[in-house]
Structure formats: C-alpha cells, structure tokens
Coordinates of C-alpha atoms in Angstrom, one line a residue:
M26 CA 0.0 0.0 0.0
K27 CA 1.4 3.4 -1.0
A28 CA 1.5 6.3 1.4
P29 CA -0.7 9.2 0.3
K30 CA 0.9 12.1 -1.5
V31 CA 1.8 15.1 0.6
S32 CA 1.4 18.7 -0.8
Q33 CA 4.3 21.1 -0.5
S34 CA 2.3 23.3 1.8
K35 CA 1.6 20.4 4.1
A36 CA 5.3 19.4 4.0
E37 CA 6.2 22.9 5.2
R38 CA 3.7 22.7 8.0
L39 CA 5.0 19.3 9.1
A40 CA 8.6 20.5 9.1
K41 CA 7.8 23.4 11.3
L42 CA 5.8 21.3 13.7
A43 CA 8.5 18.6 13.9
A44 CA 11.2 21.3 14.7
R45 CA 9.2 23.0 17.5
K46 CA 10.2 22.8 21.1
A47 CA 8.4 20.6 23.6
P48 CA 5.1 22.3 24.5
R49 CA 4.1 23.6 27.8
A50 CA 1.5 21.7 29.8
V51 CA -1.7 22.0 27.8
W52 CA -4.2 20.6 30.3
R53 CA -4.8 22.6 33.5
K54 CA -4.6 20.8 36.8
G55 CA -7.9 20.7 38.6
G56 CA -11.2 22.3 37.8
P57 CA -14.0 20.8 35.8
A58 CA -13.9 20.7 32.0
R59 CA -16.0 23.3 30.2
D60 CA -18.4 21.7 27.6
F61 CA -18.9 23.0 24.1
D62 CA -22.0 21.2 23.0
V63 CA -22.2 20.9 19.2
R64 CA -25.9 21.4 19.4
D65 CA -25.3 24.9 20.8
F66 CA -23.4 25.7 17.6
G67 CA -26.3 24.6 15.4
A68 CA -25.7 20.8 14.9
K69 CA -29.0 19.1 14.0
G70 CA -28.0 15.4 14.3
N71 CA -30.8 14.2 11.9
G72 CA -28.4 12.2 9.7
R73 CA -29.5 14.2 6.6
M74 CA -28.3 17.7 7.0
L75 CA -24.5 18.4 7.0
D76 CA -23.3 19.3 10.5
T77 CA -19.7 20.0 9.6
A78 CA -19.8 23.8 10.1
A79 CA -21.4 23.5 13.6
F80 CA -18.9 20.8 14.7
Q81 CA -15.9 22.9 13.5
A82 CA -17.2 26.0 15.2
A83 CA -17.5 24.0 18.5
I84 CA -14.0 22.6 18.0
D85 CA -12.5 26.1 17.3
A86 CA -14.3 27.6 20.3
A87 CA -13.1 24.8 22.6
A88 CA -9.5 25.3 21.4
A89 CA -9.7 29.0 22.0
H90 CA -10.7 28.4 25.6
G91 CA -7.1 27.4 26.3
G92 CA -7.4 24.0 28.1
N93 CA -9.8 21.8 30.0
A94 CA -12.4 22.1 27.2
R95 CA -14.6 19.3 26.0
V96 CA -16.4 19.2 22.6
L97 CA -19.6 17.3 23.6
V98 CA -21.4 15.2 21.0
R99 CA -24.5 14.0 22.8
G100 CA -26.1 10.6 22.2
G101 CA -29.4 9.7 20.6
K102 CA -28.5 11.4 17.3
K103 CA -26.7 10.7 14.0
Y104 CA -24.5 13.6 12.7
L105 CA -23.7 13.8 9.0
L106 CA -20.2 15.2 8.6
S107 CA -17.3 15.8 6.1
A108 CA -13.7 16.8 7.0
L109 CA -13.1 18.1 10.5
E110 CA -9.9 19.6 11.9
L111 CA -9.3 18.7 15.5
K112 CA -7.2 20.9 17.8
G113 CA -4.9 20.5 20.7
A114 CA -5.9 20.6 24.4
I115 CA -9.5 19.6 23.8
D116 CA -11.4 16.4 24.5
F117 CA -13.5 15.5 21.5
H118 CA -16.1 13.4 23.3
L119 CA -18.7 11.1 21.7
A120 CA -21.2 10.5 24.5
D121 CA -23.4 7.5 24.9
D122 CA -24.5 6.2 21.5
A123 CA -23.7 9.3 19.4
E124 CA -22.9 8.3 15.8
L125 CA -20.9 10.3 13.2
L126 CA -21.8 9.5 9.6
L127 CA -19.3 10.2 6.9
S128 CA -20.7 12.2 4.0
T129 CA -20.4 10.2 0.8
N130 CA -20.2 13.3 -1.4
W131 CA -16.6 14.1 -2.2
R132 CA -17.5 17.8 -2.9
D133 CA -18.3 18.2 0.9
Y134 CA -14.6 17.6 1.8
G135 CA -13.1 20.6 -0.1
G136 CA -10.2 18.6 -1.5
I137 CA -9.3 17.1 1.9
K138 CA -8.9 13.3 2.0
V139 CA -9.2 12.7 5.7
F140 CA -12.4 12.8 7.8
L141 CA -10.8 13.6 11.2
R142 CA -7.4 15.3 11.0
A143 CA -5.1 17.1 13.4
E144 CA -1.6 18.7 13.0
G145 CA 0.4 19.9 16.0
A146 CA -2.6 19.0 18.2
D147 CA -0.7 18.6 21.5
G148 CA -2.9 17.3 24.3
L149 CA -5.7 16.1 22.0
R150 CA -8.2 13.6 23.5
I151 CA -10.8 11.6 21.6
S152 CA -13.1 9.8 24.0
G153 CA -16.5 8.3 24.7
T154 CA -18.7 5.4 23.9
G155 CA -20.0 6.7 20.6
R156 CA -19.1 5.5 17.1
I157 CA -18.0 6.6 13.7
N158 CA -19.6 5.0 10.7
G159 CA -17.3 5.3 7.6
R160 CA -19.9 3.8 5.2
A161 CA -17.2 2.0 3.3
K162 CA -19.5 0.1 0.9
E163 CA -21.0 3.4 -0.4
F164 CA -17.4 4.4 -1.5
M165 CA -17.0 1.2 -3.5
R166 CA -17.7 0.8 -7.2
R167 CA -18.5 -2.9 -7.3
F168 CA -17.7 -6.3 -5.8
D169 CA -15.2 -8.3 -7.7
R170 CA -16.4 -11.9 -7.3
K171 CA -13.2 -13.4 -8.8
D172 CA -10.9 -11.6 -6.4
E173 CA -13.5 -11.6 -3.6
W174 CA -13.1 -8.0 -2.6
W175 CA -14.6 -4.6 -3.3
R176 CA -13.3 -2.3 -6.0
P177 CA -13.2 1.4 -4.8
K178 CA -14.5 4.4 -6.6
H179 CA -12.2 7.2 -7.7
W180 CA -12.3 8.9 -4.3
R181 CA -12.5 7.6 -0.7
P182 CA -11.4 9.3 2.5
R183 CA -9.3 8.0 5.3
L184 CA -10.9 8.2 8.8
F185 CA -8.1 9.6 11.0
E186 CA -4.8 11.3 10.6
I187 CA -3.2 12.6 13.7
A188 CA 0.1 14.3 12.6
V189 CA 3.1 15.6 14.6
S190 CA 1.2 15.8 17.9
R191 CA 2.3 15.1 21.4
G192 CA 0.4 13.7 24.4
V193 CA -2.6 12.3 22.4
E194 CA -5.1 9.9 24.0
I195 CA -7.8 8.0 22.1
R196 CA -10.1 5.9 24.4
D197 CA -13.2 3.7 24.2
I198 CA -14.7 4.9 20.9
T199 CA -15.8 2.6 18.1
F200 CA -15.2 3.1 14.5
G201 CA -16.1 0.9 11.5
S202 CA -16.6 0.6 7.8
A203 CA -13.6 2.8 7.1
P204 CA -13.4 3.5 3.3
A205 CA -9.5 3.5 3.5
W206 CA -7.0 3.8 6.4
G207 CA -8.4 3.8 9.9
L208 CA -6.3 5.5 12.6
H209 CA -3.1 6.9 11.1
I210 CA -0.6 8.2 13.7
L211 CA 2.0 10.2 11.8
G212 CA 5.2 11.7 13.4
C213 CA 3.6 11.8 16.9
E214 CA 5.0 11.3 20.4
H215 CA 3.5 10.0 23.6
V216 CA 0.3 8.5 22.2
L217 CA -2.2 6.2 24.1
V218 CA -4.8 4.2 22.3
D219 CA -6.9 2.3 24.8
G220 CA -10.0 0.2 24.6
I221 CA -11.2 1.1 21.2
K222 CA -13.2 -1.1 18.9
I223 CA -12.7 -1.3 15.2
R224 CA -15.3 -3.0 12.9
N225 CA -14.1 -2.5 9.4
D226 CA -15.3 -4.6 6.5
L227 CA -13.2 -7.8 5.9
D228 CA -13.6 -7.5 2.1
V229 CA -12.7 -3.8 1.6
P230 CA -9.0 -3.2 0.7
N231 CA -6.6 -0.7 2.5
C232 CA -8.8 -0.3 5.6
D233 CA -6.0 -0.8 8.1
G234 CA -6.9 -0.6 11.8
I235 CA -4.2 1.4 13.6
G236 CA -1.0 2.6 12.0
P237 CA 1.8 4.2 14.1
D238 CA 4.1 5.8 11.4
H239 CA 7.3 7.7 12.3
S240 CA 6.0 7.8 15.9
R241 CA 7.6 7.3 19.3
D242 CA 6.4 6.2 22.7
V243 CA 3.1 4.8 21.5
E244 CA 1.0 2.4 23.5
I245 CA -1.9 0.5 22.0
R246 CA -3.9 -1.7 24.5
N247 CA -7.2 -3.5 25.1
C248 CA -8.3 -3.0 21.5
D249 CA -10.8 -5.2 19.6
I250 CA -10.0 -5.0 15.9
V251 CA -11.7 -6.4 12.8
C252 CA -10.5 -5.2 9.4
G253 CA -9.8 -6.4 5.9
D254 CA -6.3 -5.0 5.9
D255 CA -3.5 -5.0 8.5
G256 CA -4.8 -4.8 12.1
V257 CA -1.9 -2.9 13.8
V258 CA 0.8 -1.8 11.3
I259 CA 4.0 -0.1 12.4
K260 CA 5.8 1.7 9.6
T261 CA 7.9 4.6 8.4
T262 CA 6.4 5.9 5.1
R263 CA 8.4 8.0 2.7
Q264 CA 7.7 11.6 3.7
P265 CA 9.0 15.0 2.3
V266 CA 10.4 15.9 5.7
D267 CA 12.3 14.0 8.3
L268 CA 9.8 12.8 10.9
G269 CA 12.3 10.4 12.6
P270 CA 12.1 6.7 13.3
C271 CA 9.2 4.7 14.7
A272 CA 10.3 3.5 18.1
R273 CA 9.2 2.4 21.6
V274 CA 5.8 1.1 20.5
V275 CA 3.9 -1.2 22.8
V276 CA 0.9 -3.3 21.7
K277 CA -0.8 -5.5 24.3
D278 CA -4.0 -7.3 25.3
C279 CA -5.7 -7.0 21.9
V280 CA -7.9 -9.2 19.7
I281 CA -7.3 -8.8 16.0
E282 CA -9.1 -10.5 13.0
T283 CA -8.1 -9.6 9.5
Q284 CA -7.7 -10.9 6.0
D285 CA -4.1 -9.5 5.9
S286 CA -1.6 -9.3 8.8
A287 CA -2.8 -9.0 12.3
L288 CA 0.4 -7.5 13.5
K289 CA 2.8 -6.0 11.0
I290 CA 6.0 -4.0 10.7
G291 CA 6.4 -2.5 7.2
T292 CA 6.2 -2.7 4.3
E293 CA 7.2 1.0 4.2
T294 CA 10.5 1.0 6.1
T295 CA 12.2 4.2 4.9
Q296 CA 13.7 4.9 8.4
D297 CA 14.5 2.7 11.3
I298 CA 11.8 0.9 13.4
H299 CA 13.1 -0.3 16.7
D300 CA 12.3 -1.2 20.3
I301 CA 8.9 -2.7 19.7
R302 CA 7.1 -4.8 22.4
I303 CA 4.0 -6.8 21.6
E304 CA 2.3 -9.2 24.1
R305 CA -0.9 -11.1 24.8
I306 CA -2.5 -11.0 21.4
K307 CA -5.3 -13.2 20.2
V308 CA -5.7 -13.7 16.4
P309 CA -8.8 -15.7 15.7
S310 CA -8.3 -15.5 11.9
S311 CA -5.8 -13.7 9.7
C312 CA -3.5 -14.4 6.7
R313 CA -0.4 -13.7 9.0
A314 CA -0.3 -13.4 12.7
F315 CA 3.0 -11.5 13.0
N316 CA 4.8 -10.1 10.0
I317 CA 7.9 -8.0 9.3
Q318 CA 8.1 -6.9 5.6
L319 CA 11.3 -4.9 5.2
R320 CA 11.5 -3.5 1.7
D321 CA 13.3 -0.1 2.0
E322 CA 16.5 1.3 3.5
G323 CA 15.5 1.4 7.1
N324 CA 16.4 -1.2 9.7
V325 CA 14.1 -3.2 12.0
Y326 CA 15.5 -4.3 15.3
N327 CA 15.0 -4.9 19.0
V328 CA 11.5 -6.4 18.5
R329 CA 10.0 -8.6 21.2
V330 CA 6.7 -10.5 20.6
R331 CA 5.2 -12.9 23.1
D332 CA 2.1 -14.8 24.0
V333 CA 0.3 -14.9 20.7
E334 CA -2.6 -17.3 19.9
F335 CA -3.3 -17.6 16.2
S336 CA -5.2 -19.1 13.3
T337 CA -3.7 -18.2 9.9
R338 CA -5.1 -19.1 6.6
F339 CA -5.2 -18.4 2.9
H340 CA -7.5 -15.8 1.5
S341 CA -8.3 -14.7 -2.1
P342 CA -5.2 -13.9 -4.3
P343 CA -5.1 -10.0 -3.9
W344 CA -4.4 -10.2 -0.2
W345 CA -0.8 -10.2 0.7
G346 CA 0.2 -13.3 2.7
R347 CA -0.5 -17.0 2.4
G348 CA -1.4 -18.3 5.8
E349 CA 2.1 -17.9 7.5
F350 CA 1.9 -17.8 11.3
F351 CA 4.9 -15.5 11.2
S352 CA 6.9 -14.0 8.4
L353 CA 10.2 -12.1 8.6
T354 CA 11.3 -11.1 5.1
S355 CA 14.0 -8.7 4.0
L356 CA 13.7 -8.4 0.2
P357 CA 14.3 -5.5 -2.3
R358 CA 11.1 -3.7 -3.2
N359 CA 12.8 -3.0 -6.6
G360 CA 16.3 -2.6 -7.9
E361 CA 16.6 1.1 -7.2
R362 CA 17.3 1.3 -3.5
K363 CA 19.3 -0.7 -0.9
V364 CA 17.5 -2.7 1.7
G365 CA 18.1 -2.3 5.5
R366 CA 18.4 -5.3 7.8
I367 CA 16.3 -7.2 10.3
H368 CA 18.1 -8.1 13.5
D369 CA 17.6 -8.9 17.1
I370 CA 14.1 -10.3 16.9
H371 CA 12.6 -12.5 19.6
L372 CA 9.3 -14.4 19.2
K373 CA 8.1 -16.3 22.3
N374 CA 5.1 -18.4 23.3
F375 CA 3.2 -18.6 20.0
R376 CA 0.4 -21.2 19.8
G377 CA -2.0 -22.1 17.0
R378 CA -2.7 -23.6 13.6
A379 CA -1.7 -22.4 10.2
E380 CA -2.0 -23.2 6.5
N381 CA 1.6 -22.2 5.7
S382 CA 5.1 -22.0 7.2
G383 CA 6.8 -19.7 9.7
R384 CA 9.4 -17.9 7.6
V385 CA 12.7 -16.1 8.0
Q386 CA 13.8 -14.9 4.6
G387 CA 16.7 -12.7 3.6
S388 CA 18.4 -11.6 0.4
P389 CA 22.0 -10.8 -0.7
G390 CA 23.2 -7.9 1.4
S391 CA 20.2 -8.0 3.8
R392 CA 20.4 -11.2 5.8
P393 CA 18.3 -11.3 9.0
R394 CA 20.5 -11.9 12.0
N395 CA 20.0 -12.8 15.7
I396 CA 16.5 -14.3 15.4
T397 CA 15.2 -16.2 18.4
L398 CA 12.1 -18.4 18.1
E399 CA 11.2 -19.7 21.6
N400 CA 8.4 -22.0 22.6
I401 CA 6.5 -21.8 19.4
A402 CA 4.0 -24.6 18.7
V403 CA 2.1 -24.8 15.4
T404 CA -0.2 -27.4 13.7
L405 CA 0.0 -27.2 9.9
D406 CA -3.2 -28.1 8.2
R407 CA -5.3 -27.0 5.2
W408 CA -9.0 -26.1 5.4
T409 CA -9.6 -23.4 2.8
K410 CA -10.1 -23.8 -1.0
Y411 CA -7.2 -21.7 -2.3
P412 CA -4.2 -23.4 -3.9
G413 CA -1.2 -23.9 -1.7
G414 CA 2.5 -24.8 -2.2
V415 CA 3.6 -21.1 -2.5
F416 CA 5.6 -18.5 -0.6
D417 CA 4.3 -14.9 -0.8
N418 CA 7.3 -12.5 -1.3
R419 CA 5.2 -9.4 -2.2
P420 CA 5.8 -6.6 -2.7
T421 CA 8.9 -7.1 -4.8
T422 CA 10.0 -6.8 -8.4
V423 CA 13.4 -8.4 -7.9
V424 CA 12.5 -11.9 -6.8
T425 CA 9.4 -14.1 -7.7
D426 CA 6.4 -12.5 -6.0
L427 CA 4.4 -15.7 -5.6
E428 CA 7.1 -18.4 -5.4
P429 CA 6.1 -22.1 -5.9
H430 CA 7.6 -23.8 -2.8
G431 CA 6.8 -26.7 -0.5
T432 CA 5.4 -26.0 2.9
P433 CA 7.7 -26.9 5.8
G434 CA 6.8 -26.0 9.4
F435 CA 9.7 -23.5 9.7
S436 CA 11.6 -22.1 6.7
I437 CA 15.0 -20.4 7.3
R438 CA 16.7 -18.9 4.2
E439 CA 19.5 -16.5 3.7
A440 CA 19.7 -15.7 7.4
D441 CA 22.3 -16.0 10.2
H442 CA 22.3 -16.8 13.9
V443 CA 18.8 -18.2 14.1
T444 CA 17.7 -20.2 17.2
L445 CA 14.7 -22.4 17.6
D446 CA 14.3 -23.1 21.3
R447 CA 11.7 -25.6 22.4
C448 CA 9.7 -25.3 19.2
R449 CA 7.2 -27.9 18.0
V450 CA 5.5 -28.8 14.7
D451 CA 2.5 -31.0 14.4
W452 CA 0.5 -31.9 11.3
G453 CA -3.3 -31.8 11.0
K454 CA -5.9 -34.0 9.3
N455 CA -5.4 -32.7 5.8
I456 CA -1.8 -33.1 4.7
P457 CA -1.3 -32.4 1.0
D458 CA 1.8 -33.6 -1.0
Y459 CA 3.4 -30.2 -0.8
F460 CA 3.6 -30.3 3.0
T461 CA 7.3 -31.2 3.7
H462 CA 9.8 -30.9 6.5
A463 CA 9.4 -29.8 10.1
V464 CA 12.3 -27.4 9.6
E465 CA 14.0 -26.5 6.3
V466 CA 17.2 -24.5 6.2
E467 CA 18.7 -23.1 3.0
D468 CA 21.8 -20.9 2.8
A469 CA 21.8 -20.0 6.5
K470 CA 24.6 -19.9 9.0
R471 CA 24.6 -20.9 12.7
V472 CA 21.0 -22.2 12.9
T473 CA 20.5 -23.9 16.3
L474 CA 17.7 -26.2 17.3
R475 CA 17.2 -26.8 21.1
K476 CA 14.7 -29.4 22.3
F477 CA 12.9 -29.3 19.0
Q478 CA 9.9 -31.6 18.5
G479 CA 8.4 -32.6 15.2
Q480 CA 8.5 -35.0 12.2
A481 CA 8.1 -34.4 8.5
A482 CA 4.6 -34.3 7.1
H483 CA 5.4 -37.4 5.1
P484 CA 8.0 -39.2 7.2
G485 CA 8.5 -42.0 4.6
R486 CA 9.5 -39.4 2.0
D487 CA 11.1 -36.4 3.7
K488 CA 13.4 -35.8 6.6
A489 CA 12.2 -34.0 9.7
V490 CA 15.0 -31.4 9.6
V491 CA 17.0 -30.3 6.5
L492 CA 20.0 -28.2 7.1
G493 CA 21.2 -26.7 3.8

C-alpha cells in the first residue's frame, strides 16, 4: 500500500511542527472541563443535513478556551459530517450512542482526503462510547467476485490522521466501515490508544486498523479490531520531511481479526523501526499473525513479541500473505534502493494452527540476524479452498512474488544466527503432498535447534530437519 501524496504546503507545516520545542502543559490541573455542545453551535443530528460547520465551530471555540475544554457530542442522534480539523488541548467526546456518519459526497470535503485530521494538536483527546460510521460500501464501485473484494470508486477518504502531535489519547470509541486507512498516527510522540473497537469490512482493501508511522512512545492496548487489511501496522512511510524513526511502540492485550496481517511492521520502512514490544494478542483469523516486511532502506531491530494465539489461513489472491503464522522477510522492493536489515528479533510463546510456514527470509546484502524463536508450537493443516504450495514475497519486483515452494513448518533462508528453542511442529488431518519438513534451512549460518519436536509431514518421503 502506497503512502498518500503530501502537498508542498503540508510538507512545510509538518517540518515546522516537527522542529518546534516541547510544548508547555496543555491541560490545566484541577477544575471541571467546560463543555462546548455541538448542538449549541447549530448541529441538528438528523443524519441528513450536514453538520460539519457546527462541529468545526464548536472545536474552534473549545480550542480558543485554552485548556480543559470538551467538545460534547450528545447521544441519541446521528450527525452527517465531512472533513473536520481537531485541535490540541481539547477532548472530542462522543457521548453514549452518538454516531458520526461520513458524507459520501466528495464535494463536501473541499479537497481534503481525511475525515478527522489534526496537526500539532498537543494534548488532544478523543473519547467516549459513541461510534464513527465510515460507510465503506458506499465508496465502493463494485464487488469483484473473482478476487473476492470490493473495488473502490475514484475517491474515498481515510478516517483519521493525527500528525506531529504530542500527548494524544484515544479511548473507548468505536469506528467501523472505514473506506480506507483507519487510525493513522504520523510523526507523533506519547500516544495512548486504549479500549477502542474497530469494525471495518473484511472484504474492503486498504482499511488498516491502527498505524503508528514515524511515531515514538506509543501504547496500544485493550483494543478489539476487525478489518480487511492490517490490524496494527507499524511503519515509516516516505515523507517529504524528516519525521524520525518509529520507536518504543507497545501493543498488548488486543484481539485482531483480518484478511491480511494481524500485527505488521512495514512494508514501508524508509527509516528505522526499533524497540517494539507486543504481548498477549489473540488472532482468531488472519493471513499472517506477525509479519515484518522490510522493503526499504530502514532497519528493523529490537523487537519482542510474546504470547500470541493464532489461526492463519489463505484468502483470495489479492491479499498479501498466504497463511504464514509468522513471516520475517527482508527483500528488495525494486532494484533502485538498498534494503536495510532485520536483526535482534525474539518471538516467544506462539500457539495455534496455520496453513503455511513460519518464515525467516533474507536476500543478498540483507540477511536477517540474531533471530530467536522460543516455545512456538504450530499445527500445519489445510482447510480453505485456495491453492497452496507457495511462498508470498510481495511486494517485490526483484524476486518471484508468488514463489512455488513446498510447505515446511519452519523455513529459514539467507539468514544468520537463528535459534529455535523448544519449538514444535504437528500436522493436521489434511496433509497435501506439498507439505514437507518440520524445519527446512537453506543458505543460513549458525542455525541452532534446542529441544525441537516434530516430524516431517510425510516421514517416509522427507526428513524432519533439512540443514542446507
């Protein structure tokens, strides 16, 4: 998925915001918050008349108050809206069952491609038990029965973009049916996302759940995510200004269902991504449970993932991934740029079933290094209709994108210093001919197996462990 284009004027704004000094405290200690009720500014909430002007007036008035201000969106109503600009030091509060409906008329957005956006909005809060309805299907052109997903119209907005902001909190809200990206956190610091529910459509492309991008000190916890595309995706997209690495991101205690990767780093890796901690994640269904796709010049390192329950399967061909329970790949996107390196990765306590291998895959000049796989138990089986016997290397134009290959339990290729500690492979009821070894190693140095358990899928034909 390509990052959106950024205008020169926006590039200038982002550069100034990124260079500013740390802000003063933006929330006053003590004292009740003052409410700015959108109805007092003319919002009707009938779901038919556009309430954008009233909402923006309430937001601007709350921001001018100078702290401890709450924009109150009362329940019992549906508010039809287009693009809104959120401001710092306010609490944008969706009370009770308040519902925000996206306008489906592109003319209402004035050329802006984001529904809720904020730049330099230090101290912004988004809270409440209300929901945002992105109306994704109304931004789609048709359903492609062959590829089993929706084809979008010429224009569709993203739901959120919070850019170059500090001290942001997003709590408890629900959003769903995003037409494109969900919550995009770009160049931010000190962000908490807690207890939100995402219900995007499983057959709509590019509707990622939560995306920290060039952001630092981010915590995502207690979230319940359903979306067609990546659930939580950590990246460093190519930007016209230096927004720094993505670092010190924590993801914990979440449930994620997708038709792409539940947990992903990449594919956009133009700057380093490091010090990532992920723990206690349930993945009831996805194409990949945990995935690093390094395709650009940045490095990915110091990543710790533990306590993941998964079920990973094939989906229709356009979705990236082919049922791998984890996938760490470092491959050239194209022949124009160098590729960084994956190193110092530790996966621990993974349990579940999968339709394809766990993979560590490097390339010349970019060999993953210092990879520890600890206490990982997988049952390989087939239960979907899609053809198997393939490794998915997308996106790349340098090697075969969909590579015909047998299916071992673990595949280690072009990597160094890889340890499998107390790992186990079992085979399910449906064992096709292309299921092969428990562990297959090709062009890798210093691969260590400690207390490994598992046989080949076809013991009379294949060895359990092949060290190449």
